Tab-separated table of C-alpha atoms in Angstrom:
chain	number	residue	atom	x	y	z
A	1	UNK	CA	0.000	0.000	0.000
A	2	UNK	CA	2.809	2.422	0.827
A	3	UNK	CA	4.382	1.758	-2.554
A	4	UNK	CA	1.075	2.437	-4.295
A	5	UNK	CA	0.657	5.706	-2.389
A	6	UNK	CA	4.207	6.690	-3.301
A	7	UNK	CA	3.617	5.951	-6.996
A	8	UNK	CA	0.448	8.046	-7.081
A	9	UNK	CA	2.261	10.943	-5.438
A	10	UNK	CA	5.248	10.636	-7.777
A	11	UNK	CA	3.002	10.540	-10.857
A	12	UNK	CA	1.437	13.905	-9.971
A	13	UNK	CA	2.752	17.046	-11.630
A	14	UNK	CA	4.497	19.260	-9.036
A	15	UNK	CA	2.634	22.377	-10.230
A	16	UNK	CA	-0.784	20.755	-9.849
A	17	UNK	CA	-3.213	22.444	-7.458
A	18	UNK	CA	-4.243	19.384	-5.491
A	19	UNK	CA	-6.632	21.420	-3.355
A	20	UNK	CA	-9.027	21.708	-6.322
A	21	UNK	CA	-9.189	17.923	-6.559
A	22	UNK	CA	-9.692	17.742	-2.794
A	23	UNK	CA	-12.638	20.146	-3.019
A	24	UNK	CA	-14.294	17.982	-5.641
A	25	UNK	CA	-13.657	14.857	-3.566
A	26	UNK	CA	-15.322	16.514	-0.569
A	27	UNK	CA	-18.238	17.538	-2.778
A	28	UNK	CA	-18.799	14.030	-4.147
A	29	UNK	CA	-18.614	12.560	-0.632
A	30	UNK	CA	-21.130	15.146	0.535
A	31	UNK	CA	-23.601	14.190	-2.188
A	32	UNK	CA	-23.220	10.460	-1.557
A	33	UNK	CA	-23.492	10.617	2.230
A	34	UNK	CA	-26.284	13.170	2.024
A	35	UNK	CA	-28.406	10.931	-0.204
A	36	UNK	CA	-27.722	7.892	1.939
A	37	UNK	CA	-28.736	9.751	5.105
A	38	UNK	CA	-31.849	11.633	3.950
A	39	UNK	CA	-33.317	9.098	1.506
A	40	UNK	CA	-35.371	6.333	3.089
A	41	UNK	CA	-37.254	3.521	1.352
A	42	UNK	CA	-40.194	2.476	3.503
A	43	UNK	CA	-41.951	-0.869	3.020
A	44	UNK	CA	-45.674	-0.081	2.864
A	45	UNK	CA	-48.365	-2.573	1.744
A	46	UNK	CA	-45.965	-4.472	-0.466
A	47	UNK	CA	-44.433	-1.393	-2.096
A	48	UNK	CA	-41.259	0.564	-1.414
A	49	UNK	CA	-41.955	4.283	-1.096
A	50	UNK	CA	-39.396	7.022	-0.611
A	51	UNK	CA	-39.430	9.151	2.515
A	52	UNK	CA	-37.072	11.493	4.314
A	53	UNK	CA	-36.127	11.769	7.988
A	54	UNK	CA	-36.397	15.547	7.560
A	55	UNK	CA	-40.188	15.131	7.312
A	56	UNK	CA	-40.534	13.999	10.922
A	57	UNK	CA	-37.169	15.009	12.367
A	58	UNK	CA	-36.714	18.681	11.433
A	59	UNK	CA	-33.993	18.978	14.069
A	60	UNK	CA	-31.739	17.149	11.614
A	61	UNK	CA	-32.140	19.878	8.970
A	62	UNK	CA	-28.510	21.037	9.495
A	63	UNK	CA	-27.456	17.726	7.930
A	64	UNK	CA	-28.633	19.154	4.609
A	65	UNK	CA	-26.416	22.201	5.107
A	66	UNK	CA	-23.374	19.987	5.474
A	67	UNK	CA	-24.001	17.515	2.653
A	68	UNK	CA	-25.691	19.593	-0.073
A	69	UNK	CA	-22.458	20.496	-1.860
A	70	UNK	CA	-23.632	21.142	-5.432
A	71	UNK	CA	-22.327	24.717	-5.523
A	72	UNK	CA	-18.790	23.430	-4.959
A	73	UNK	CA	-19.169	21.181	-8.018
A	74	UNK	CA	-20.151	24.145	-10.173
A	75	UNK	CA	-17.420	26.347	-8.676
A	76	UNK	CA	-14.683	23.861	-9.531
A	77	UNK	CA	-16.429	23.082	-12.818
A	78	UNK	CA	-16.237	26.722	-13.895
A	79	UNK	CA	-12.579	26.856	-12.878
A	80	UNK	CA	-11.667	23.698	-14.764
A	81	UNK	CA	-13.652	24.544	-17.882
A	82	UNK	CA	-12.187	28.034	-18.038
A	83	UNK	CA	-8.621	26.773	-17.778
A	84	UNK	CA	-9.284	23.882	-20.120
A	85	UNK	CA	-10.815	26.029	-22.856
A	86	UNK	CA	-8.001	28.552	-22.628
A	87	UNK	CA	-5.427	25.762	-22.895
A	88	UNK	CA	-7.296	24.188	-25.816
A	89	UNK	CA	-7.268	27.456	-27.731
A	90	UNK	CA	-3.557	27.899	-27.022
A	91	UNK	CA	-2.749	24.558	-28.625
A	92	UNK	CA	-5.059	25.168	-31.586
A	93	UNK	CA	-7.980	22.943	-30.563
A	94	UNK	CA	-11.346	24.202	-31.803
A	95	UNK	CA	-14.442	24.697	-29.675
A	96	UNK	CA	-16.339	21.788	-31.217
A	97	UNK	CA	-13.512	19.323	-30.590
A	98	UNK	CA	-12.969	20.627	-27.056
A	99	UNK	CA	-16.658	20.406	-26.171
A	100	UNK	CA	-17.105	17.009	-27.792
A	101	UNK	CA	-14.265	15.535	-25.755
A	102	UNK	CA	-15.637	16.903	-22.484
A	103	UNK	CA	-19.218	15.816	-23.124
A	104	UNK	CA	-18.077	12.356	-24.194
A	105	UNK	CA	-16.256	11.920	-20.887
A	106	UNK	CA	-19.295	13.223	-19.047
A	107	UNK	CA	-21.984	11.085	-20.687
A	108	UNK	CA	-20.193	7.854	-21.651
A	109	UNK	CA	-20.994	6.148	-18.316
A	110	UNK	CA	-24.563	7.506	-18.337
A	111	UNK	CA	-25.549	5.217	-21.209
A	112	UNK	CA	-24.615	2.173	-19.132
A	113	UNK	CA	-26.742	3.359	-16.204
A	114	UNK	CA	-29.752	3.896	-18.466
A	115	UNK	CA	-29.403	0.481	-20.109
A	116	UNK	CA	-29.022	-1.337	-16.790
A	117	UNK	CA	-32.027	0.373	-15.235
A	118	UNK	CA	-34.193	-0.049	-18.324
A	119	UNK	CA	-33.549	-3.790	-18.201
A	120	UNK	CA	-34.041	-3.850	-14.421
A	121	UNK	CA	-37.375	-2.011	-14.659
A	122	UNK	CA	-38.710	-4.408	-17.298
A	123	UNK	CA	-37.498	-7.412	-15.298
A	124	UNK	CA	-39.135	-6.151	-12.093
A	125	UNK	CA	-42.457	-5.556	-13.825
A	126	UNK	CA	-42.300	-8.996	-15.445
A	127	UNK	CA	-41.633	-10.527	-12.030
A	128	UNK	CA	-44.746	-8.907	-10.591
A	129	UNK	CA	-43.096	-6.109	-8.614
A	130	UNK	CA	-45.552	-3.317	-7.894
A	131	UNK	CA	-45.661	-0.335	-10.217
A	132	UNK	CA	-45.117	2.042	-7.295
A	133	UNK	CA	-41.925	0.261	-6.273
A	134	UNK	CA	-40.557	0.217	-9.818
A	135	UNK	CA	-41.282	3.926	-10.279
A	136	UNK	CA	-39.682	4.832	-6.952
A	137	UNK	CA	-36.509	2.839	-7.568
A	138	UNK	CA	-36.093	3.998	-11.161
A	139	UNK	CA	-36.681	7.633	-10.293
A	140	UNK	CA	-34.077	7.549	-7.531
A	141	UNK	CA	-31.583	5.757	-9.779
A	142	UNK	CA	-31.730	8.360	-12.547
A	143	UNK	CA	-32.171	11.392	-10.281
A	144	UNK	CA	-28.453	12.349	-10.509
A	145	UNK	CA	-28.845	12.954	-14.243
A	146	UNK	CA	-30.466	16.378	-13.844
A	147	UNK	CA	-27.157	17.653	-12.493
A	148	UNK	CA	-25.264	16.348	-15.510
A	149	UNK	CA	-27.676	18.014	-17.936
A	150	UNK	CA	-27.244	21.405	-16.264
A	151	UNK	CA	-23.489	20.919	-15.982
A	152	UNK	CA	-23.257	19.991	-19.673
A	153	UNK	CA	-25.243	23.087	-20.681
A	154	UNK	CA	-22.981	25.375	-18.666
A	155	UNK	CA	-19.894	23.654	-20.050
A	156	UNK	CA	-21.148	24.279	-23.578
A	157	UNK	CA	-21.643	27.949	-22.701
A	158	UNK	CA	-18.130	28.365	-21.268
A	159	UNK	CA	-16.858	30.666	-24.062
A	160	UNK	CA	-19.907	32.920	-23.592
A	161	UNK	CA	-19.996	33.023	-19.790
A	162	UNK	CA	-16.246	32.945	-19.246
A	163	UNK	CA	-16.197	36.661	-18.432
A	164	UNK	CA	-19.770	37.011	-17.155
A	165	UNK	CA	-20.003	38.589	-13.713
A	166	UNK	CA	-21.865	36.270	-11.294
A	167	UNK	CA	-24.038	39.198	-10.269
A	168	UNK	CA	-25.984	38.979	-13.526
A	169	UNK	CA	-27.326	35.426	-13.115
A	170	UNK	CA	-27.886	36.221	-9.427
A	171	UNK	CA	-30.088	39.145	-10.487
A	172	UNK	CA	-32.090	36.777	-12.709
A	173	UNK	CA	-32.719	34.475	-9.732
A	174	UNK	CA	-33.844	37.425	-7.601
A	175	UNK	CA	-36.231	38.587	-10.331
A	176	UNK	CA	-37.664	35.111	-10.960
A	177	UNK	CA	-38.328	34.493	-7.265
A	178	UNK	CA	-39.835	37.955	-6.853
A	179	UNK	CA	-42.275	37.267	-9.691
A	180	UNK	CA	-43.287	33.736	-8.735
A	181	UNK	CA	-43.466	34.258	-4.957
A	182	UNK	CA	-44.163	37.978	-4.579
A	183	UNK	CA	-46.425	38.564	-7.583
A	184	UNK	CA	-48.031	35.137	-7.889
A	185	UNK	CA	-46.354	34.329	-11.189
A	186	UNK	CA	-46.447	30.849	-12.735
A	187	UNK	CA	-44.504	28.185	-10.850
A	188	UNK	CA	-42.929	26.991	-14.108
A	189	UNK	CA	-41.031	30.276	-14.255
A	190	UNK	CA	-38.828	28.878	-11.504
A	191	UNK	CA	-37.147	26.503	-13.919
A	192	UNK	CA	-35.228	29.462	-15.346
A	193	UNK	CA	-33.329	29.281	-12.078
A	194	UNK	CA	-31.998	25.818	-12.917
A	195	UNK	CA	-29.616	27.538	-15.327
A	196	UNK	CA	-29.284	30.968	-13.723
A	197	UNK	CA	-28.909	29.642	-10.173
A	198	UNK	CA	-26.049	27.262	-10.910
A	199	UNK	CA	-24.496	29.762	-13.299
A	200	UNK	CA	-23.642	31.900	-10.256
A	201	UNK	CA	-21.012	29.513	-8.772
A	202	UNK	CA	-19.950	28.499	-12.294
A	203	UNK	CA	-19.146	32.144	-13.093
A	204	UNK	CA	-17.276	32.390	-9.803
A	205	UNK	CA	-15.187	29.438	-10.948
A	206	UNK	CA	-14.536	31.148	-14.281
A	207	UNK	CA	-13.420	34.266	-12.400
A	208	UNK	CA	-11.148	32.055	-10.319
A	209	UNK	CA	-9.634	30.700	-13.543
A	210	UNK	CA	-8.892	34.290	-14.594
A	211	UNK	CA	-7.111	34.909	-11.289
A	212	UNK	CA	-9.759	37.257	-9.895
A	213	UNK	CA	-10.515	35.465	-6.607
A	214	UNK	CA	-7.242	36.131	-4.868
A	215	UNK	CA	-6.893	36.709	-1.170
A	216	UNK	CA	-8.887	35.394	1.757
A	217	UNK	CA	-11.074	38.501	1.865
A	218	UNK	CA	-13.133	37.221	-1.086
A	219	UNK	CA	-13.751	33.945	0.718
A	220	UNK	CA	-14.873	35.683	3.888
A	221	UNK	CA	-17.199	38.053	2.008
A	222	UNK	CA	-18.844	35.143	0.189
A	223	UNK	CA	-19.103	32.996	3.314
A	224	UNK	CA	-20.471	35.641	5.675
A	225	UNK	CA	-22.587	37.442	3.089
A	226	UNK	CA	-24.064	34.222	1.730
A	227	UNK	CA	-24.777	32.846	5.198
A	228	UNK	CA	-26.420	36.091	6.348
A	229	UNK	CA	-28.563	36.308	3.209
A	230	UNK	CA	-29.656	32.687	3.550
A	231	UNK	CA	-30.541	33.124	7.213
A	232	UNK	CA	-32.575	36.225	6.377
A	233	UNK	CA	-34.440	34.502	3.551
A	234	UNK	CA	-35.316	31.540	5.776
A	235	UNK	CA	-36.261	33.684	8.762
A	236	UNK	CA	-38.261	36.450	7.093
A	237	UNK	CA	-39.060	35.409	3.503
A	238	UNK	CA	-40.493	31.957	4.166
A	239	UNK	CA	-37.891	29.864	2.357
A	240	UNK	CA	-37.372	26.309	3.690
A	241	UNK	CA	-34.413	25.759	5.994
A	242	UNK	CA	-33.606	22.391	4.401
A	243	UNK	CA	-31.282	22.698	1.416
A	244	UNK	CA	-32.523	19.433	-0.100
A	245	UNK	CA	-35.949	18.352	-1.272
A	246	UNK	CA	-38.264	16.966	1.405
A	247	UNK	CA	-41.155	14.737	0.216
A	248	UNK	CA	-44.490	16.356	0.939
A	249	UNK	CA	-43.065	19.832	1.525
A	250	UNK	CA	-44.891	22.693	-0.144
A	251	UNK	CA	-41.661	24.333	-1.320
A	252	UNK	CA	-38.229	22.898	-2.056
A	253	UNK	CA	-35.015	24.866	-2.399
A	254	UNK	CA	-33.923	22.531	-5.185
A	255	UNK	CA	-37.102	21.861	-7.115
A	256	UNK	CA	-36.475	24.247	-8.831
A	257	UNK	CA	-33.573	26.235	-7.407
A	258	UNK	CA	-34.518	29.136	-5.144
A	259	UNK	CA	-32.689	32.303	-4.160
A	260	UNK	CA	-31.991	30.733	-0.751
A	261	UNK	CA	-30.201	27.809	-2.415
A	262	UNK	CA	-28.089	30.248	-4.442
A	263	UNK	CA	-27.096	32.387	-1.458
A	264	UNK	CA	-26.326	29.211	0.474
A	265	UNK	CA	-24.136	28.162	-2.459
A	266	UNK	CA	-22.281	31.476	-2.274
A	267	UNK	CA	-21.508	30.736	1.369
A	268	UNK	CA	-20.235	27.294	0.364
A	269	UNK	CA	-18.027	28.814	-2.333
A	270	UNK	CA	-16.571	31.183	0.240
A	271	UNK	CA	-15.847	28.293	2.588
A	272	UNK	CA	-14.214	26.395	-0.280
A	273	UNK	CA	-11.907	29.318	-1.065
A	274	UNK	CA	-10.952	29.636	2.601
A	275	UNK	CA	-10.135	25.920	2.734
A	276	UNK	CA	-7.650	26.111	-0.144
A	277	UNK	CA	-4.656	26.871	2.064
A	278	UNK	CA	-5.241	24.071	4.600
A	279	UNK	CA	-6.091	21.620	1.807
A	280	UNK	CA	-2.916	22.459	-0.113
A	281	UNK	CA	-0.850	21.755	2.974
A	282	UNK	CA	-2.721	18.520	3.658
A	283	UNK	CA	-2.479	17.311	0.059
A	284	UNK	CA	1.319	17.526	0.191
A	285	UNK	CA	1.139	14.330	2.236
A	286	UNK	CA	1.124	11.319	-0.103
A	287	UNK	CA	-1.211	9.355	2.183
A	288	UNK	CA	-3.789	12.162	2.032
A	289	UNK	CA	-3.418	12.792	-1.704
A	290	UNK	CA	-3.708	9.167	-2.860
A	291	UNK	CA	-7.387	8.604	-1.897
A	292	UNK	CA	-8.320	12.001	-3.356
A	293	UNK	CA	-6.669	11.109	-6.671
A	294	UNK	CA	-8.359	7.700	-6.760
A	295	UNK	CA	-11.786	9.159	-5.938
A	296	UNK	CA	-11.390	11.700	-8.739
A	297	UNK	CA	-10.378	8.849	-11.020
A	298	UNK	CA	-13.802	7.218	-10.580
A	299	UNK	CA	-15.930	10.205	-9.549
A	300	UNK	CA	-18.568	9.674	-12.235
A	301	UNK	CA	-18.982	6.008	-11.335
A	302	UNK	CA	-19.462	6.920	-7.680
A	303	UNK	CA	-21.876	9.731	-8.526
A	304	UNK	CA	-24.024	7.717	-10.926
A	305	UNK	CA	-24.205	4.457	-8.978
A	306	UNK	CA	-24.365	5.461	-5.305
A	307	UNK	CA	-28.175	5.487	-5.288
A	308	UNK	CA	-28.253	2.102	-7.007
A	309	UNK	CA	-25.921	0.704	-4.340
A	310	UNK	CA	-28.207	1.880	-1.545
A	311	UNK	CA	-31.314	0.502	-3.266
A	312	UNK	CA	-29.647	-2.843	-3.982
A	313	UNK	CA	-28.933	-3.296	-0.271
A	314	UNK	CA	-32.496	-2.232	0.550
A	315	UNK	CA	-34.177	-4.620	-1.889
A	316	UNK	CA	-31.931	-7.588	-1.073
A	317	UNK	CA	-32.405	-6.997	2.641
A	318	UNK	CA	-36.177	-6.921	2.265
A	319	UNK	CA	-36.217	-10.122	0.212
A	320	UNK	CA	-33.873	-11.999	2.556
A	321	UNK	CA	-34.795	-10.792	6.029
A	322	UNK	CA	-37.958	-8.704	5.765
A	323	UNK	CA	-38.255	-5.118	7.026
A	324	UNK	CA	-35.090	-4.047	8.844
A	325	UNK	CA	-34.573	-1.020	11.141
A	326	UNK	CA	-32.956	1.913	9.387
A	327	UNK	CA	-33.464	0.287	6.007
A	328	UNK	CA	-37.205	-0.280	5.522
A	329	UNK	CA	-38.759	1.348	8.578
A	330	UNK	CA	-40.208	4.851	8.771
A	331	UNK	CA	-37.568	7.505	9.554
A	332	UNK	CA	-39.379	8.874	12.583
A	333	UNK	CA	-36.899	8.860	15.447
A	334	UNK	CA	-33.314	8.917	16.640
A	335	UNK	CA	-33.285	5.118	16.563
A	336	UNK	CA	-33.742	5.198	12.800
A	337	UNK	CA	-30.836	7.629	12.451
A	338	UNK	CA	-28.524	5.385	14.485
A	339	UNK	CA	-29.606	2.331	12.505
A	340	UNK	CA	-29.067	4.162	9.207
A	341	UNK	CA	-25.540	5.141	10.271
A	342	UNK	CA	-24.833	1.451	10.846
A	343	UNK	CA	-25.939	0.695	7.274
A	344	UNK	CA	-23.544	3.195	5.675
A	345	UNK	CA	-20.592	0.736	5.525
A	346	UNK	CA	-22.878	-1.803	3.819
A	347	UNK	CA	-23.900	0.806	1.251
A	348	UNK	CA	-20.216	1.559	0.696
A	349	UNK	CA	-19.469	-2.119	0.046
A	350	UNK	CA	-22.335	-2.273	-2.447
A	351	UNK	CA	-20.966	0.835	-4.157
A	352	UNK	CA	-17.588	-0.883	-4.353
A	353	UNK	CA	-19.323	-3.730	-6.174
A	354	UNK	CA	-20.873	-1.237	-8.606
A	355	UNK	CA	-17.434	0.252	-9.141
A	356	UNK	CA	-15.988	-3.167	-9.949
A	357	UNK	CA	-18.739	-3.781	-12.488
A	358	UNK	CA	-18.924	-0.392	-14.197
A	359	UNK	CA	-15.768	1.672	-13.658
A	360	UNK	CA	-14.247	0.678	-16.996
A	361	UNK	CA	-17.078	2.486	-18.806
A	362	UNK	CA	-16.004	5.758	-17.203
A	363	UNK	CA	-12.434	5.623	-18.464
A	364	UNK	CA	-13.145	4.229	-21.928
A	365	UNK	CA	-11.499	1.274	-23.604
A	366	UNK	CA	-7.766	0.825	-23.411
A	367	UNK	CA	-7.031	1.354	-27.144
A	368	UNK	CA	-9.008	4.601	-27.063
A	369	UNK	CA	-7.095	5.818	-24.018
A	370	UNK	CA	-3.762	4.948	-25.615
A	371	UNK	CA	-4.688	6.861	-28.761
A	372	UNK	CA	-5.701	9.922	-26.739
A	373	UNK	CA	-2.470	9.839	-24.752
A	374	UNK	CA	-0.366	9.695	-27.923
A	375	UNK	CA	-2.348	12.554	-29.451
A	376	UNK	CA	-2.157	14.608	-26.269
A	377	UNK	CA	1.577	13.983	-26.056
A	378	UNK	CA	2.098	15.340	-29.572
A	379	UNK	CA	0.029	18.410	-28.721
A	380	UNK	CA	1.971	19.052	-25.519
A	381	UNK	CA	5.266	18.894	-27.378
A	382	UNK	CA	4.054	21.851	-29.466
A	383	UNK	CA	2.448	23.773	-26.589
A	384	UNK	CA	4.321	26.420	-24.556
A	385	UNK	CA	4.498	25.557	-20.863
A	386	UNK	CA	2.248	28.413	-19.606
A	387	UNK	CA	-0.645	27.091	-21.695
A	388	UNK	CA	-0.611	23.676	-20.058
A	389	UNK	CA	-3.358	24.279	-17.546
A	390	UNK	CA	-4.510	21.866	-14.943
A	391	UNK	CA	-7.699	20.062	-15.918
A	392	UNK	CA	-8.852	18.342	-12.720
A	393	UNK	CA	-11.968	16.697	-14.074
A	394	UNK	CA	-13.029	13.095	-14.295
A	395	UNK	CA	-11.675	12.518	-17.751
A	396	UNK	CA	-8.381	11.495	-19.244
A	397	UNK	CA	-5.156	13.293	-20.063
A	398	UNK	CA	-1.650	13.026	-18.651
A	399	UNK	CA	-2.163	15.750	-16.032
A	400	UNK	CA	-5.620	14.766	-14.808
A	401	UNK	CA	-6.368	12.616	-11.757
A	402	UNK	CA	-7.714	9.892	-14.004
A	403	UNK	CA	-4.299	9.511	-15.590
A	404	UNK	CA	-2.208	10.455	-12.567
A	405	UNK	CA	-3.786	7.762	-10.411
A	406	UNK	CA	-4.445	5.509	-13.373
A	407	UNK	CA	-0.781	5.228	-14.302
A	408	UNK	CA	0.131	4.458	-10.710
A	409	UNK	CA	-2.713	1.987	-10.281
A	410	UNK	CA	-2.298	0.281	-13.639
A	411	UNK	CA	-0.422	-2.756	-12.279
A	412	UNK	CA	-3.024	-3.256	-9.559
A	413	UNK	CA	-6.334	-2.399	-11.236
A	414	UNK	CA	-7.450	-4.461	-14.232
A	415	UNK	CA	-9.174	-2.599	-17.046
A	416	UNK	CA	-11.733	-3.907	-19.487
């Protein structure tokens, strides 16, 4: 293990900002743990129905503040896309080729998820599983895809929004919420916020890529200003305190995005900027950097399949042992929370099984990867050093976590 950790550390470029990868690793862990903690499948009259402990245990609402980390994804996404597009232009790569490569990396593993769940849904219906159960499981399995659609749209708009001030999309969110809540406008108007709301942290990331978010003062302004605005909106404007959707609630901060979710995201972005220094120091340690690099290597697999892992444990447990505490029972007390915490390692093992089955679809086939590396190597030989920007996404390339960890792991991890 020590040798593996050493190889991963040695394979990493010395000028790489490892803190950016650490932020994304924290964000993906937040999403996974958040879903596992606030999503319950309750056995009711032969069906599995989704519920949330936040319905009956509002005192656990702060859990949603800790684990709803989507703004950090869009912050780092704007940073990475801005640097990547600038580097692509410097080496003569056109917009269409640049975008095609990024969207291919983003959506290649999605096709596998859709095929698997289409087959699973048909098989469950053929086996006599209730329609309600099939709908619940399928909806939860594909629920992460909304994020990818928004992320893909913002990635495609990178050349247009690269210099857009985040105040402009923030103003759109303010206007939309004022119309739909203050003036009784149509609820469908809120879906404009799905783009405008997440464009705010994405534009912050683009500004970061341009070197405009220097100094800790920016982080403190975003953190304190965002937190104060969110508290005011919850206290006096009637926005929900929970930063995730709660079944049965009249209003959700994420369905569609509200101003409170955006201001909360600004606070998260500020916290992320303030964490850069400590994370950079921590990531100098090979033992701390290695798991971050590996998680980034398979981030899409983890993101797409973590709900499936939880549901697989739930369904198998129900078939084998009947209703189990914390797995099939109503989330209505502290006992359920303690039982659910005990199930988290089991969910993690199931996710490891999903990784073993599907991780090769994230990285592509070996001949394709070899061709890309050769092509990228030729491009780098013609590219001046300042244009070689870090691209810490989930794709391939000699300086990305997928290749950094992949080269070090290649003797130990078989590939399809």
